Amino acid sequence: VLAQCSACRFLRSFVAELSAAMAGAQEGAGIPRKRKIAMLQDQQLDKEEVVSTLSNFELLWPPFDKETDAWAVATDGRGQVTEEDLAKHPSCKFLSVAFVGTNHVDHEACKKRGITIMNCPDYSSRTVAELTVGLTLSVLRDIPRAEQTLRNGGWAVSAGGMEIHNKSIAIVG
C-alpha cells in the first residue's frame, strides 16, 4: 500500500515541500500550469501510484536525451547527480532526494544553479530500528555461525549463543 512505505512517505513529504514552494511562486496572469518534475530514476515504485500521489505535477521520466523545462528533479539516490544531469534541466529550482543522504549530489553545481536540495531525514528510521533488533537477536543467538554450519553440511543440536530469557537487552543510541 502506497501510504505505508517509506518511499511513499517521501513522496508525500515531497508534495508538501513543493506545494509550499509553489504557493510562494507567482504564476503570472491566467490559469496556473502544472509544474514539471523530472524523475531521474524509476524510484522503484509503481508508476501509477507515483503519478497518482504527485497528481498536481506533470512527471517526466528518463531517459533525458534533451533539455527539459522541469521545475524540480527527484532522485532515489541510485547513482550520482552531477552537473551534467542538472544541465539537462536548466529550469530546475528544487532537487528532492528520496532518502537521508545527499553525498551523491553535486552540491556546488546545485548552489551555482540556485537549486534547493531537499531530503527525507526520517526516510528509513523504522527500517533501521527493526534491522537493529533483528541483528541483535542474530548475534545473541549466534545465528550466522549456525547457518554456516548447516550450509557446510553439518548440524548443531544447539545454535549456540545465549538465550534471551531472564536477560535485559538495551539499545543505546
mmCIF file of C-alpha atoms in Angstrom:
data_model
loop_
_atom_site.group_PDB
_atom_site.id
_atom_site.type_symbol
_atom_site.label_atom_id
_atom_site.label_comp_id
_atom_site.label_asym_id
_atom_site.label_seq_id
_atom_site.Cartn_x
_atom_site.Cartn_y
_atom_site.Cartn_z
ATOM 1 C CA VAL A 1 0.000 0.000 0.000
ATOM 2 C CA LEU A 2 1.399 3.358 -1.020
ATOM 3 C CA ALA A 3 0.632 5.093 2.290
ATOM 4 C CA GLN A 4 2.638 2.521 4.265
ATOM 5 C CA CYS A 5 6.035 2.535 2.567
ATOM 6 C CA SER A 6 8.974 4.793 3.384
ATOM 7 C CA ALA A 7 9.373 5.917 -0.212
ATOM 8 C CA CYS A 8 5.739 6.970 -0.232
ATOM 9 C CA ARG A 9 6.243 8.976 2.944
ATOM 10 C CA PHE A 10 8.993 10.649 0.939
ATOM 11 C CA LEU A 11 6.578 11.346 -1.909
ATOM 12 C CA ARG A 12 4.015 12.895 0.445
ATOM 13 C CA SER A 13 6.783 14.985 2.048
ATOM 14 C CA PHE A 14 8.000 15.939 -1.432
ATOM 15 C CA VAL A 15 4.494 17.033 -2.447
ATOM 16 C CA ALA A 16 4.128 19.124 0.715
ATOM 17 C CA GLU A 17 7.510 20.813 0.209
ATOM 18 C CA LEU A 18 6.895 21.538 -3.452
ATOM 19 C CA SER A 19 3.335 22.704 -2.820
ATOM 20 C CA ALA A 20 4.632 25.168 -0.227
ATOM 21 C CA ALA A 21 7.249 26.372 -2.694
ATOM 22 C CA MET A 22 4.591 26.706 -5.394
ATOM 23 C CA ALA A 23 2.413 28.798 -3.089
ATOM 24 C CA GLY A 24 5.244 31.314 -2.838
ATOM 25 C CA ALA A 25 5.886 31.377 -6.577
ATOM 26 C CA GLN A 26 3.992 33.695 -8.875
ATOM 27 C CA GLU A 27 2.406 32.073 -11.911
ATOM 28 C CA GLY A 28 1.599 35.334 -13.639
ATOM 29 C CA ALA A 29 -1.766 36.065 -15.196
ATOM 30 C CA GLY A 30 -4.057 33.302 -16.328
ATOM 31 C CA ILE A 31 -4.564 29.722 -15.297
ATOM 32 C CA PRO A 32 -1.671 28.167 -13.352
ATOM 33 C CA ARG A 33 0.050 25.354 -15.221
ATOM 34 C CA LYS A 34 1.146 22.081 -13.705
ATOM 35 C CA ARG A 35 4.768 22.203 -12.604
ATOM 36 C CA LYS A 36 7.025 19.557 -14.123
ATOM 37 C CA ILE A 37 9.129 17.144 -12.094
ATOM 38 C CA ALA A 38 11.890 15.136 -13.758
ATOM 39 C CA MET A 39 12.238 11.720 -12.123
ATOM 40 C CA LEU A 40 15.928 10.812 -12.529
ATOM 41 C CA GLN A 41 15.235 7.129 -11.790
ATOM 42 C CA ASP A 42 12.147 4.992 -11.750
ATOM 43 C CA GLN A 43 12.002 5.282 -7.925
ATOM 44 C CA GLN A 44 11.386 1.506 -7.774
ATOM 45 C CA LEU A 45 7.708 2.267 -7.209
ATOM 46 C CA ASP A 46 4.636 1.552 -9.254
ATOM 47 C CA LYS A 47 4.420 4.409 -11.789
ATOM 48 C CA GLU A 48 0.637 4.645 -11.478
ATOM 49 C CA GLU A 49 0.915 5.162 -7.722
ATOM 50 C CA VAL A 50 3.650 7.774 -8.151
ATOM 51 C CA VAL A 51 1.588 9.608 -10.772
ATOM 52 C CA SER A 52 -1.460 9.452 -8.503
ATOM 53 C CA THR A 53 0.447 10.730 -5.468
ATOM 54 C CA LEU A 54 2.047 13.532 -7.460
ATOM 55 C CA SER A 55 -1.106 14.308 -9.459
ATOM 56 C CA ASN A 56 -0.652 18.077 -9.044
ATOM 57 C CA PHE A 57 2.518 17.808 -11.122
ATOM 58 C CA GLU A 58 3.452 16.670 -14.607
ATOM 59 C CA LEU A 59 6.068 13.936 -14.327
ATOM 60 C CA LEU A 60 8.902 13.495 -16.796
ATOM 61 C CA TRP A 61 10.597 10.095 -16.925
ATOM 62 C CA PRO A 62 14.055 9.131 -18.202
ATOM 63 C CA PRO A 63 15.835 8.962 -20.498
ATOM 64 C CA PHE A 64 16.503 12.670 -20.883
ATOM 65 C CA ASP A 65 18.119 12.983 -24.290
ATOM 66 C CA LYS A 66 17.495 16.724 -24.491
ATOM 67 C CA GLU A 67 16.869 19.600 -22.092
ATOM 68 C CA THR A 68 13.575 19.705 -20.201
ATOM 69 C CA ASP A 69 11.688 22.562 -18.584
ATOM 70 C CA ALA A 70 11.317 20.653 -15.298
ATOM 71 C CA TRP A 71 10.810 22.864 -12.265
ATOM 72 C CA ALA A 72 12.071 20.145 -9.884
ATOM 73 C CA VAL A 73 14.112 16.958 -10.072
ATOM 74 C CA ALA A 74 13.626 13.868 -7.892
ATOM 75 C CA THR A 75 16.218 11.161 -7.285
ATOM 76 C CA ASP A 76 16.151 7.974 -5.257
ATOM 77 C CA GLY A 77 19.887 8.065 -4.696
ATOM 78 C CA ARG A 78 20.970 5.408 -7.151
ATOM 79 C CA GLY A 79 23.936 6.964 -8.885
ATOM 80 C CA GLN A 80 25.405 10.432 -8.751
ATOM 81 C CA VAL A 81 23.571 13.678 -9.507
ATOM 82 C CA THR A 82 26.142 15.646 -11.475
ATOM 83 C CA GLU A 83 26.448 18.996 -13.211
ATOM 84 C CA GLU A 84 25.759 17.107 -16.446
ATOM 85 C CA ASP A 85 22.464 15.771 -15.039
ATOM 86 C CA LEU A 86 21.423 19.217 -13.799
ATOM 87 C CA ALA A 87 22.298 20.809 -17.155
ATOM 88 C CA LYS A 88 19.518 18.724 -18.738
ATOM 89 C CA HIS A 89 17.028 20.580 -16.512
ATOM 90 C CA PRO A 90 18.027 24.273 -16.693
ATOM 91 C CA SER A 91 14.739 25.499 -15.150
ATOM 92 C CA CYS A 92 15.141 23.293 -12.059
ATOM 93 C CA LYS A 93 14.719 25.065 -8.711
ATOM 94 C CA PHE A 94 14.466 22.018 -6.407
ATOM 95 C CA LEU A 95 16.269 18.692 -6.141
ATOM 96 C CA SER A 96 14.490 16.167 -3.932
ATOM 97 C CA VAL A 97 16.390 13.145 -2.634
ATOM 98 C CA ALA A 98 14.237 10.158 -1.631
ATOM 99 C CA PHE A 99 16.273 9.274 1.416
ATOM 100 C CA VAL A 100 18.522 10.728 4.118
ATOM 101 C CA GLY A 101 21.904 11.270 2.467
ATOM 102 C CA THR A 102 22.814 13.808 -0.184
ATOM 103 C CA ASN A 103 26.504 12.888 -0.568
ATOM 104 C CA HIS A 104 25.824 11.661 -4.121
ATOM 105 C CA VAL A 105 24.644 15.149 -5.163
ATOM 106 C CA ASP A 106 26.985 17.776 -6.612
ATOM 107 C CA HIS A 107 26.216 20.474 -4.035
ATOM 108 C CA GLU A 108 28.407 23.066 -5.767
ATOM 109 C CA ALA A 109 26.569 22.606 -9.067
ATOM 110 C CA CYS A 110 23.231 22.988 -7.255
ATOM 111 C CA LYS A 111 24.446 26.122 -5.488
ATOM 112 C CA LYS A 112 25.720 27.588 -8.751
ATOM 113 C CA ARG A 113 22.336 26.952 -10.389
ATOM 114 C CA GLY A 114 20.294 28.193 -7.410
ATOM 115 C CA ILE A 115 18.796 24.744 -6.782
ATOM 116 C CA THR A 116 17.491 23.976 -3.295
ATOM 117 C CA ILE A 117 18.293 20.423 -2.162
ATOM 118 C CA MET A 118 15.624 18.648 -0.102
ATOM 119 C CA ASN A 119 15.984 15.249 1.511
ATOM 120 C CA CYS A 120 13.849 12.948 3.628
ATOM 121 C CA PRO A 121 15.639 12.853 7.001
ATOM 122 C CA ASP A 122 13.295 10.280 8.552
ATOM 123 C CA TYR A 123 13.200 8.078 5.452
ATOM 124 C CA SER A 124 14.311 4.745 6.930
ATOM 125 C CA SER A 125 14.263 5.268 10.707
ATOM 126 C CA ARG A 126 11.773 2.464 11.355
ATOM 127 C CA THR A 127 13.546 0.114 8.986
ATOM 128 C CA VAL A 128 16.917 0.733 10.645
ATOM 129 C CA ALA A 129 15.407 0.239 14.109
ATOM 130 C CA GLU A 130 13.831 -3.070 13.057
ATOM 131 C CA LEU A 131 17.058 -4.248 11.437
ATOM 132 C CA THR A 132 18.955 -3.350 14.618
ATOM 133 C CA VAL A 133 16.649 -5.538 16.707
ATOM 134 C CA GLY A 134 16.932 -8.378 14.193
ATOM 135 C CA LEU A 135 20.724 -8.228 14.048
ATOM 136 C CA THR A 136 20.923 -8.021 17.850
ATOM 137 C CA LEU A 137 18.918 -11.241 18.150
ATOM 138 C CA SER A 138 21.073 -12.829 15.452
ATOM 139 C CA VAL A 139 24.281 -12.021 17.325
ATOM 140 C CA LEU A 140 22.887 -13.094 20.713
ATOM 141 C CA ARG A 141 21.798 -16.475 19.323
ATOM 142 C CA ASP A 142 24.898 -16.845 17.092
ATOM 143 C CA ILE A 143 22.648 -17.480 14.094
ATOM 144 C CA PRO A 144 25.298 -16.673 11.424
ATOM 145 C CA ARG A 145 27.626 -19.438 12.719
ATOM 146 C CA ALA A 146 24.766 -21.951 12.915
ATOM 147 C CA GLU A 147 23.664 -21.043 9.386
ATOM 148 C CA GLN A 148 27.223 -21.543 8.078
ATOM 149 C CA THR A 149 27.434 -24.938 9.839
ATOM 150 C CA LEU A 150 24.225 -26.030 8.111
ATOM 151 C CA ARG A 151 25.427 -24.781 4.709
ATOM 152 C CA ASN A 152 28.618 -26.802 5.161
ATOM 153 C CA GLY A 153 26.573 -29.969 5.726
ATOM 154 C CA GLY A 154 26.901 -30.008 9.488
ATOM 155 C CA TRP A 155 24.287 -29.994 12.186
ATOM 156 C CA ALA A 156 24.323 -28.290 15.554
ATOM 157 C CA VAL A 157 21.984 -29.533 18.257
ATOM 158 C CA SER A 158 22.073 -26.008 19.640
ATOM 159 C CA ALA A 159 22.611 -22.890 17.596
ATOM 160 C CA GLY A 160 24.815 -21.636 20.389
ATOM 161 C CA GLY A 161 24.824 -18.135 21.639
ATOM 162 C CA MET A 162 22.766 -17.294 24.661
ATOM 163 C CA GLU A 163 19.117 -17.429 25.476
ATOM 164 C CA ILE A 164 17.337 -14.146 25.946
ATOM 165 C CA HIS A 165 15.067 -15.463 28.722
ATOM 166 C CA ASN A 166 15.608 -13.556 32.002
ATOM 167 C CA LYS A 167 18.047 -11.125 30.385
ATOM 168 C CA SER A 168 17.802 -7.401 29.856
ATOM 169 C CA ILE A 169 18.688 -6.117 26.422
ATOM 170 C CA ALA A 170 19.054 -2.422 25.687
ATOM 171 C CA ILE A 171 19.682 -0.471 22.524
ATOM 172 C CA VAL A 172 21.631 2.694 23.180
ATOM 173 C CA GLY A 173 21.852 5.412 20.604
#
